């Protein structure tokens, strides 16, 4: 049972959500926001989310207060009515994101909603089955079965970490609770596969994600607490151990940030829900909020989230350490993707060896102490102001030094890695690489001198040197490689390496002779001279060698755009 203090937090959080409940739609109302894909809604002020409404309904039931019971039942009945129940339909078993947008209107629908909505429904019936009227209990049972069938049809592999684990929870627990051997066996087999795959890597392929590692740890904790199957308990405990170790190793105590690189996140600074998650899980060893003012995620109730005590010291230590992980292996050619993180008492710096520059990636990310606060520096590639997923970054890091190149694919995604693949061309009035600076800007000063852009941040400097910028052919004649200082909204600035800026036009990457930006990046004491990078060009390839500490870092690139497969980007 949860303690009284936790129950009080739940009841308080539910009370704060009162004004968001809409009795007409029998769902939870929220301001509309969108990542730019899946939904076609535009110019919409408010929506009613299926996922959030089911989480709210579960929270209402978890309070065990009689006055909330009927509302919870009304919400569950309403959201179930929005699920596709027809096995003949491609969208069988899933829900739309919003009450306002049917599945047929979405572009495309999100199959993950069988997992997200199914998880809340399974928890509701497992914890509160005795409170459901017979008719609604049968509706929930059928909706969960539809979700299980969708999850099994899709059969997501272990590389998509959070959805693989969430779908495993839904099928495993549904199989146990409803006495369905087919779902139970599938869930256990899938859990075995996730564990085996993860052991081979030594980490989750959806590595070091502040957004989704919290989901993974919550679902594994929930699985471990809920299942009565011994093998399910053993495997979930093994995966929890690996997940918490990774979080602790990447935590930067001095800035209280989650060091990069991040495979997936929606903010370069930790959001309040992640901060609260860490404070709860570490029992206050990491403290962002006074206990009586800590935001509480109602979805955590009953999950038993807790960081093992042996990892707590890593959350509070300010020493020096390196974390190096292989997070993807491909084929028999020995190719690997790696993540490297260098942590010191005053800053952390992390890079991914090769990744697409999707807006959910943080392929080069630094956190620096800035007085009493913290500042981040993150690599982005922007197509008319939005992150360009067809760009691919390659990084080689040694401690505080990074050699980084950005190439361009002919068939990668524009705004998303898979939903809007380009055909080799884009229309653009601007294309640039940005080293974004955010967080506290009080002690940040940027200067641009020739090939170098430098940001003084607190007691340190971040310097980026333009080693080689080539972007030419197909009538692209604007000189590329000039630094610009961007001073934008949302309290962020940027050191921008401009590739193209001019009239809106078609850029055909198939016809570009060369498209590459190569930079050297370093965190250092003020006024530290940056060593030059040796560059050798042989026909359509370039090799760069940099030895800032005497031990060389080197990278080799083709100059022409290629298919994303050839650039080793994510598919």
XYZ file of C-alpha atoms in Angstrom:
571
model
C 0.000 0.000 0.000
C 1.085 3.560 -0.638
C 1.815 5.690 2.453
C -0.478 8.447 3.675
C 1.930 11.142 2.497
C 1.882 9.824 -1.061
C -1.905 9.447 -0.992
C -2.177 13.061 0.195
C -0.016 14.185 -2.733
C -2.273 12.283 -5.126
C -5.463 13.774 -3.683
C -3.961 17.266 -3.811
C -2.826 16.833 -7.428
C -6.259 15.512 -8.433
C -7.860 18.537 -6.787
C -5.693 20.880 -8.845
C -6.996 19.224 -12.021
C -10.655 19.835 -11.141
C -11.130 22.833 -13.397
C -9.770 20.909 -16.392
C -12.521 18.293 -16.315
C -15.179 18.863 -18.958
C -18.479 17.189 -17.995
C -19.849 17.646 -21.535
C -17.129 15.568 -23.196
C -16.444 13.546 -20.005
C -12.717 14.015 -20.614
C -9.807 16.137 -19.421
C -9.260 19.461 -21.203
C -5.750 20.717 -22.033
C -4.161 23.496 -24.104
C -3.366 22.184 -27.576
C 0.260 21.452 -28.407
C 1.791 19.328 -31.115
C 5.234 18.060 -32.135
C 4.305 18.808 -35.739
C 3.322 15.320 -36.857
C 0.516 12.750 -36.452
C -2.144 15.361 -35.739
C -3.641 17.536 -38.473
C -5.248 19.968 -36.040
C -4.238 23.592 -36.398
C -5.373 26.839 -34.803
C -6.952 24.874 -31.974
C -6.830 26.357 -28.497
C -7.831 23.324 -26.445
C -8.143 19.562 -26.868
C -9.279 16.550 -24.854
C -6.541 13.918 -24.739
C -7.449 10.223 -24.633
C -4.221 9.252 -22.859
C -4.347 12.044 -20.283
C -8.027 11.394 -19.598
C -7.371 7.720 -18.823
C -4.462 8.637 -16.533
C -6.794 11.089 -14.777
C -9.512 8.435 -14.441
C -7.008 6.035 -12.873
C -5.906 8.794 -10.481
C -9.524 9.450 -9.502
C -9.983 5.776 -8.647
C -6.644 5.649 -6.810
C -7.804 8.366 -4.393
C -10.491 5.880 -3.273
C -12.781 8.844 -2.635
C -16.444 7.986 -3.369
C -17.175 11.359 -4.970
C -14.725 10.628 -7.799
C -15.868 7.112 -8.678
C -18.674 7.961 -11.117
C -16.543 10.536 -12.916
C -13.793 7.954 -13.426
C -16.286 5.471 -14.848
C -17.736 8.115 -17.184
C -14.283 8.987 -18.518
C -13.308 5.360 -19.081
C -16.581 4.621 -20.889
C -16.139 7.706 -23.085
C -12.517 7.006 -24.046
C -13.248 3.345 -24.803
C -15.875 4.539 -27.292
C -13.120 6.261 -29.288
C -11.053 3.083 -29.798
C -11.165 1.252 -33.160
C -12.736 -2.159 -32.315
C -12.873 -3.614 -35.839
C -10.113 -6.192 -36.534
C -10.515 -5.529 -40.260
C -9.264 -1.976 -39.876
C -5.548 -1.135 -39.990
C -6.041 1.027 -36.885
C -7.585 -1.848 -34.930
C -7.039 -1.516 -31.185
C -5.660 2.038 -31.091
C -7.081 5.399 -30.075
C -6.818 8.878 -31.558
C -4.776 11.396 -29.619
C -7.733 13.725 -29.154
C -11.518 13.680 -28.871
C -11.530 16.453 -31.491
C -9.684 14.390 -34.129
C -10.923 10.920 -35.176
C -8.404 8.282 -36.222
C -9.290 8.760 -39.897
C -8.281 12.409 -39.685
C -4.830 11.799 -38.185
C -1.827 11.741 -40.529
C -0.809 9.121 -39.672
C -2.460 7.652 -36.562
C -0.115 6.794 -33.693
C 0.037 3.044 -33.039
C 1.739 3.737 -29.697
C -1.674 4.697 -28.319
C -2.604 1.032 -27.934
C 0.299 0.835 -25.476
C -0.265 4.136 -23.657
C -4.036 3.846 -23.286
C -3.912 0.088 -22.728
C -1.493 0.604 -19.829
C -3.884 2.899 -17.947
C -6.879 0.633 -18.560
C -4.995 -2.446 -17.319
C -3.935 -0.630 -14.149
C -7.483 0.591 -13.555
C -9.019 -2.848 -13.710
C -6.217 -4.625 -11.810
C -6.438 -2.181 -8.886
C -10.157 -1.423 -8.885
C -11.921 -4.328 -10.582
C -14.380 -4.737 -7.701
C -15.631 -1.177 -8.176
C -16.578 -1.526 -11.843
C -20.184 -2.254 -12.803
C -20.467 -5.496 -14.782
C -21.266 -3.780 -18.084
C -18.271 -1.417 -17.891
C -15.965 -4.177 -16.665
C -16.793 -6.074 -19.860
C -16.121 -2.973 -21.978
C -12.722 -2.529 -20.320
C -11.905 -6.205 -20.818
C -12.701 -5.994 -24.544
C -10.807 -2.700 -24.967
C -7.721 -4.189 -23.302
C -7.950 -7.251 -25.556
C -8.201 -5.014 -28.643
C -5.114 -3.119 -27.449
C -3.236 -6.399 -26.880
C -4.089 -7.580 -30.381
C -2.828 -4.297 -31.852
C 0.397 -4.550 -29.837
C 0.933 -8.140 -30.981
C 0.185 -7.341 -34.625
C 2.711 -4.541 -34.567
C 5.170 -6.648 -32.562
C 7.548 -3.783 -31.868
C 11.156 -4.871 -31.425
C 13.397 -4.116 -28.432
C 15.142 -1.227 -30.207
C 12.122 1.019 -29.509
C 12.771 0.742 -25.803
C 9.893 2.530 -24.108
C 7.170 1.133 -26.363
C 8.669 -2.368 -26.306
C 8.528 -2.380 -22.496
C 5.128 -0.691 -22.265
C 3.537 -3.143 -24.689
C 5.108 -5.982 -22.728
C 3.481 -4.681 -19.541
C 0.049 -4.465 -21.194
C 0.122 -7.973 -22.656
C 1.813 -9.671 -19.694
C -0.465 -8.206 -17.029
C -3.607 -8.535 -19.155
C -2.728 -12.180 -19.750
C -2.268 -12.759 -16.020
C -5.297 -10.841 -14.803
C -7.801 -12.021 -17.387
C -6.461 -15.573 -17.575
C -5.412 -15.338 -21.226
C -2.390 -17.632 -21.819
C -1.825 -16.246 -25.321
C -1.214 -12.711 -24.035
C 0.758 -13.917 -21.022
C 3.084 -16.078 -23.121
C 3.578 -13.309 -25.651
C 4.412 -10.799 -22.905
C 6.946 -13.102 -21.260
C 8.589 -13.998 -24.559
C 8.840 -10.333 -25.483
C 10.329 -9.497 -22.078
C 12.948 -12.233 -22.546
C 13.816 -10.727 -25.926
C 14.178 -7.222 -24.500
C 16.432 -8.493 -21.717
C 18.622 -10.506 -24.085
C 18.933 -7.623 -26.555
C 19.762 -5.155 -23.794
C 22.351 -7.455 -22.190
C 24.161 -7.684 -25.518
C 24.397 -3.888 -25.743
C 24.906 -3.229 -22.054
C 22.355 -0.396 -22.281
C 18.982 0.395 -23.831
C 19.120 1.260 -27.514
C 16.807 4.200 -26.829
C 19.694 5.316 -24.661
C 19.903 7.987 -21.962
C 16.532 9.619 -22.647
C 15.226 11.960 -19.910
C 11.783 11.822 -21.509
C 11.458 8.083 -21.995
C 13.826 6.597 -19.429
C 11.412 7.863 -16.786
C 8.630 6.044 -18.653
C 10.755 2.888 -18.898
C 11.677 2.931 -15.201
C 8.057 3.573 -14.231
C 6.741 0.724 -16.387
C 9.427 -1.711 -15.230
C 8.711 -0.789 -11.609
C 5.008 -1.249 -12.244
C 5.640 -4.600 -13.934
C 7.847 -5.804 -11.098
C 5.241 -4.777 -8.529
C 2.201 -6.139 -10.381
C 3.242 -9.457 -11.937
C 3.099 -12.660 -9.914
C 5.103 -14.553 -12.519
C 8.575 -15.219 -11.111
C 10.357 -14.845 -14.460
C 8.626 -11.531 -15.067
C 9.778 -10.286 -11.675
C 13.356 -11.410 -12.278
C 13.677 -9.846 -15.729
C 12.030 -6.560 -14.776
C 14.381 -6.303 -11.793
C 17.399 -6.932 -14.036
C 16.310 -4.207 -16.451
C 15.589 -1.802 -13.597
C 19.139 -2.279 -12.339
C 20.578 -1.427 -15.748
C 18.300 1.572 -16.212
C 19.000 3.159 -12.836
C 22.736 2.652 -13.233
C 22.650 4.520 -16.535
C 20.637 7.424 -15.096
C 22.952 7.747 -12.088
C 26.123 7.593 -14.184
C 24.888 10.401 -16.442
C 23.604 12.699 -13.716
C 25.638 15.903 -13.312
C 25.426 16.872 -9.660
C 26.854 20.383 -10.098
C 24.134 21.535 -12.542
C 21.503 18.976 -11.444
C 21.016 18.135 -15.119
C 20.914 14.818 -16.976
C 24.112 14.784 -19.048
C 23.961 14.121 -22.775
C 23.878 12.790 -25.329
C 20.125 12.155 -25.331
C 18.492 9.764 -27.753
C 15.099 11.394 -27.198
C 13.953 14.427 -25.273
C 11.659 17.416 -25.699
C 13.658 19.958 -23.729
C 17.376 20.500 -23.205
C 16.701 21.387 -19.562
C 14.960 18.932 -17.264
C 11.238 19.564 -17.023
C 9.501 19.713 -13.672
C 7.958 16.251 -14.039
C 11.406 14.678 -14.546
C 12.867 16.676 -11.664
C 10.035 15.510 -9.402
C 10.516 11.925 -10.613
C 14.202 12.023 -9.611
C 13.459 13.645 -6.256
C 10.846 10.995 -5.431
C 12.938 8.079 -6.707
C 16.060 9.152 -4.773
C 14.027 9.929 -1.622
C 15.172 13.535 -1.697
C 18.895 12.935 -2.265
C 18.340 14.984 -5.430
C 16.232 17.923 -4.303
C 14.625 20.425 -6.665
C 11.539 21.381 -4.639
C 10.503 21.840 -1.020
C 8.488 18.780 -0.041
C 5.291 20.796 0.301
C 5.645 22.411 -3.149
C 6.740 19.466 -5.252
C 4.633 18.795 -8.359
C 3.242 15.279 -8.354
C 2.684 13.133 -11.448
C -0.477 11.154 -10.710
C 0.746 8.480 -13.127
C 3.460 7.539 -10.604
C 0.982 6.486 -7.939
C 1.107 2.774 -7.218
C 4.162 2.149 -9.401
C 6.771 1.717 -6.664
C 9.457 3.806 -8.403
C 12.652 3.791 -6.331
C 16.338 4.185 -7.194
C 18.526 1.466 -5.618
C 20.481 2.968 -2.721
C 23.857 1.882 -4.152
C 23.422 4.349 -7.035
C 22.517 7.360 -4.893
C 26.167 8.526 -4.412
C 26.470 9.129 -8.170
C 23.620 11.644 -7.944
C 25.457 13.781 -5.388
C 29.162 13.346 -6.219
C 30.983 16.088 -8.143
C 33.984 14.102 -9.336
C 35.395 13.374 -12.784
C 34.223 10.368 -14.766
C 33.762 9.136 -18.320
C 30.764 7.140 -19.480
C 31.111 5.274 -22.775
C 28.280 3.118 -24.120
C 27.618 1.162 -27.299
C 23.931 1.667 -27.979
C 23.563 0.158 -31.448
C 25.236 -2.622 -33.373
C 24.454 -3.211 -37.036
C 25.088 -6.353 -39.044
C 28.330 -8.262 -39.263
C 30.531 -5.390 -40.417
C 31.531 -4.343 -36.910
C 29.803 -0.967 -37.197
C 28.680 0.476 -33.872
C 27.050 3.633 -32.585
C 28.485 4.907 -29.351
C 27.685 7.559 -26.766
C 30.425 9.317 -24.803
C 30.005 11.545 -21.752
C 32.721 13.491 -19.898
C 31.670 14.713 -16.455
C 33.617 17.192 -14.283
C 32.726 19.260 -11.191
C 31.958 22.314 -13.347
C 30.536 20.938 -16.591
C 29.530 17.832 -18.517
C 29.853 17.174 -22.246
C 28.259 14.332 -24.170
C 28.231 13.256 -27.819
C 26.727 10.544 -30.008
C 29.117 9.067 -32.544
C 26.638 9.331 -35.417
C 22.980 10.339 -35.428
C 20.372 12.239 -37.395
C 19.640 15.744 -36.126
C 15.956 15.146 -35.339
C 14.440 17.573 -32.859
C 14.242 14.817 -30.235
C 17.993 14.090 -30.408
C 20.731 15.864 -28.478
C 23.824 14.613 -30.287
C 26.237 17.142 -28.796
C 25.194 18.591 -25.462
C 27.080 20.412 -22.706
C 25.906 21.619 -19.297
C 27.978 24.245 -17.493
C 27.797 25.755 -14.035
C 26.878 29.418 -14.400
C 26.977 31.127 -11.009
C 24.112 29.727 -8.967
C 22.421 28.345 -12.072
C 23.326 26.375 -15.211
C 23.603 26.879 -18.952
C 23.494 24.382 -21.803
C 24.994 24.328 -25.293
C 23.371 22.013 -27.854
C 23.984 21.237 -31.532
C 21.069 21.722 -33.938
C 20.573 21.909 -37.733
C 17.691 24.143 -38.779
C 15.681 24.219 -41.999
C 13.730 27.477 -41.955
C 13.916 27.513 -38.189
C 12.865 23.875 -37.544
C 15.175 20.984 -36.757
C 16.193 19.223 -39.979
C 16.176 15.447 -39.503
C 17.855 14.695 -42.855
C 21.102 16.137 -41.498
C 23.486 13.652 -39.864
C 26.097 14.542 -37.253
C 29.277 12.581 -36.596
C 31.291 13.250 -33.437
C 34.617 12.057 -32.086
C 35.177 13.130 -28.479
C 38.123 13.047 -26.136
C 37.231 14.572 -22.769
C 36.377 18.258 -23.366
C 37.255 18.246 -27.079
C 34.958 17.227 -29.930
C 35.550 17.020 -33.664
C 32.126 17.191 -35.303
C 30.897 16.997 -38.880
C 27.392 17.537 -40.267
C 26.455 15.841 -43.536
C 23.232 15.810 -45.522
C 21.212 12.840 -46.712
C 19.139 12.663 -49.854
C 16.316 10.576 -48.398
C 16.151 11.321 -44.670
C 13.283 12.969 -42.859
C 12.545 16.673 -42.893
C 10.813 17.347 -39.552
C 10.671 13.677 -38.485
C 12.979 10.699 -38.965
C 10.365 8.659 -40.816
C 7.061 10.438 -41.385
C 8.093 13.033 -44.001
C 11.062 11.660 -45.941
C 12.456 14.019 -48.554
C 12.908 13.005 -52.200
C 16.327 14.631 -52.360
C 14.969 18.169 -52.466
C 13.655 20.747 -50.055
C 12.321 24.257 -50.399
C 14.173 26.612 -48.110
C 15.037 30.221 -47.473
C 17.417 29.325 -44.661
C 19.593 26.373 -43.673
C 22.016 26.630 -40.787
C 23.844 24.831 -38.017
C 23.249 26.263 -34.575
C 25.071 25.843 -31.303
C 22.153 26.819 -29.122
C 22.791 28.348 -25.696
C 19.988 28.208 -23.161
C 19.225 28.112 -19.479
C 20.740 30.984 -17.520
C 22.127 33.662 -19.850
C 23.128 36.141 -17.122
C 26.850 35.462 -17.354
C 26.974 34.534 -21.035
C 28.862 36.650 -23.549
C 29.326 35.618 -27.165
C 32.000 36.913 -29.492
C 32.666 36.007 -33.118
C 36.134 36.416 -34.534
C 36.935 35.056 -37.968
C 36.433 31.284 -38.000
C 35.688 31.059 -34.280
C 32.601 31.670 -32.171
C 33.144 31.721 -28.415
C 30.660 31.847 -25.554
C 31.948 32.881 -22.135
C 29.722 30.990 -19.683
C 30.389 31.573 -16.005
C 34.039 30.750 -15.372
C 34.462 28.755 -18.604
C 34.423 29.237 -22.349
C 32.873 27.198 -25.130
C 34.609 27.687 -28.466
C 33.507 26.384 -31.852
C 35.915 26.711 -34.791
C 34.732 26.446 -38.378
C 37.237 23.990 -39.845
C 35.591 23.446 -43.228
C 32.221 24.461 -44.645
C 31.327 23.321 -48.137
C 27.855 23.787 -49.555
C 27.860 24.303 -53.301
C 26.435 23.166 -56.612
C 22.983 23.210 -58.193
C 23.035 27.034 -58.339
C 23.531 27.446 -54.587
C 25.914 30.377 -54.772
C 25.469 32.122 -51.404
C 28.777 31.917 -49.510
C 28.454 29.352 -46.729
C 30.274 29.194 -43.430
C 29.733 32.655 -41.968
C 29.038 32.889 -38.247
C 26.000 34.824 -37.057
C 24.797 35.560 -33.554
C 21.162 34.575 -33.114
C 19.242 36.292 -30.330
C 15.817 34.756 -30.247
C 12.832 34.129 -28.083
C 12.364 31.687 -25.202
C 15.556 32.898 -23.548
C 17.924 31.244 -25.997
C 20.731 32.504 -28.192
C 22.741 30.776 -30.878
C 26.140 30.708 -32.493
C 25.012 29.994 -36.062
C 27.030 28.654 -38.973
C 24.986 29.727 -41.994
C 24.838 27.342 -44.975
C 22.176 29.130 -47.009
C 20.164 32.287 -46.462
C 18.297 33.992 -49.262
C 15.210 33.821 -51.457
C 13.069 30.721 -50.972
C 14.199 28.132 -53.491
C 14.551 24.449 -54.158
C 17.758 22.890 -52.865
C 18.426 19.610 -54.646
C 20.840 17.573 -52.536
C 21.221 15.042 -55.352
C 22.908 17.750 -57.415
C 25.069 19.362 -54.754
C 28.763 18.785 -55.416
C 29.562 19.024 -51.724
C 27.630 19.531 -48.498
C 29.601 19.282 -45.281
C 30.215 21.396 -42.213
C 33.168 20.424 -40.030
C 33.861 22.098 -36.688
C 36.061 21.716 -33.626
C 34.307 22.197 -30.271
C 35.962 22.682 -26.873
C 35.167 23.621 -23.296
C 38.119 25.407 -21.680
C 39.404 28.013 -19.303
C 39.119 31.597 -20.636
C 41.555 32.702 -23.356
C 42.770 29.167 -24.077
C 44.154 28.918 -27.591
C 42.472 26.308 -29.784
C 44.792 24.032 -31.726
C 44.356 24.006 -35.497
C 42.805 21.018 -37.252
C 44.708 19.406 -40.097
C 42.495 18.800 -43.126
C 43.424 16.622 -46.103
C 41.145 16.424 -49.150
C 41.452 13.563 -51.610
C 38.956 13.778 -54.473
C 35.471 13.648 -52.905
C 36.597 12.826 -49.364
C 38.099 14.835 -46.533
C 39.998 13.671 -43.449
C 40.388 15.895 -40.404
C 42.930 15.264 -37.628
C 42.965 17.228 -34.383
C 45.373 16.705 -31.488
C 44.489 19.272 -28.794
C 45.917 17.081 -26.014
C 48.617 15.360 -28.065
C 46.452 12.317 -28.769
C 44.846 12.750 -32.202
C 41.128 12.717 -32.936
C 40.282 12.005 -36.564
C 37.245 11.755 -38.814
C 36.797 11.082 -42.541
C 33.814 12.223 -44.592
C 32.515 12.029 -48.117
C 31.759 15.478 -49.473
C 28.617 14.674 -51.473
C 25.177 14.042 -49.970
C 24.258 10.350 -49.841
C 21.318 8.231 -48.851
C 20.847 8.109 -45.105
C 21.788 4.413 -45.148
C 25.188 5.274 -46.592
C 25.689 7.950 -43.954
C 24.798 5.393 -41.274
C 21.855 7.470 -40.105
C 18.959 6.046 -38.141
C 16.150 4.375 -40.067
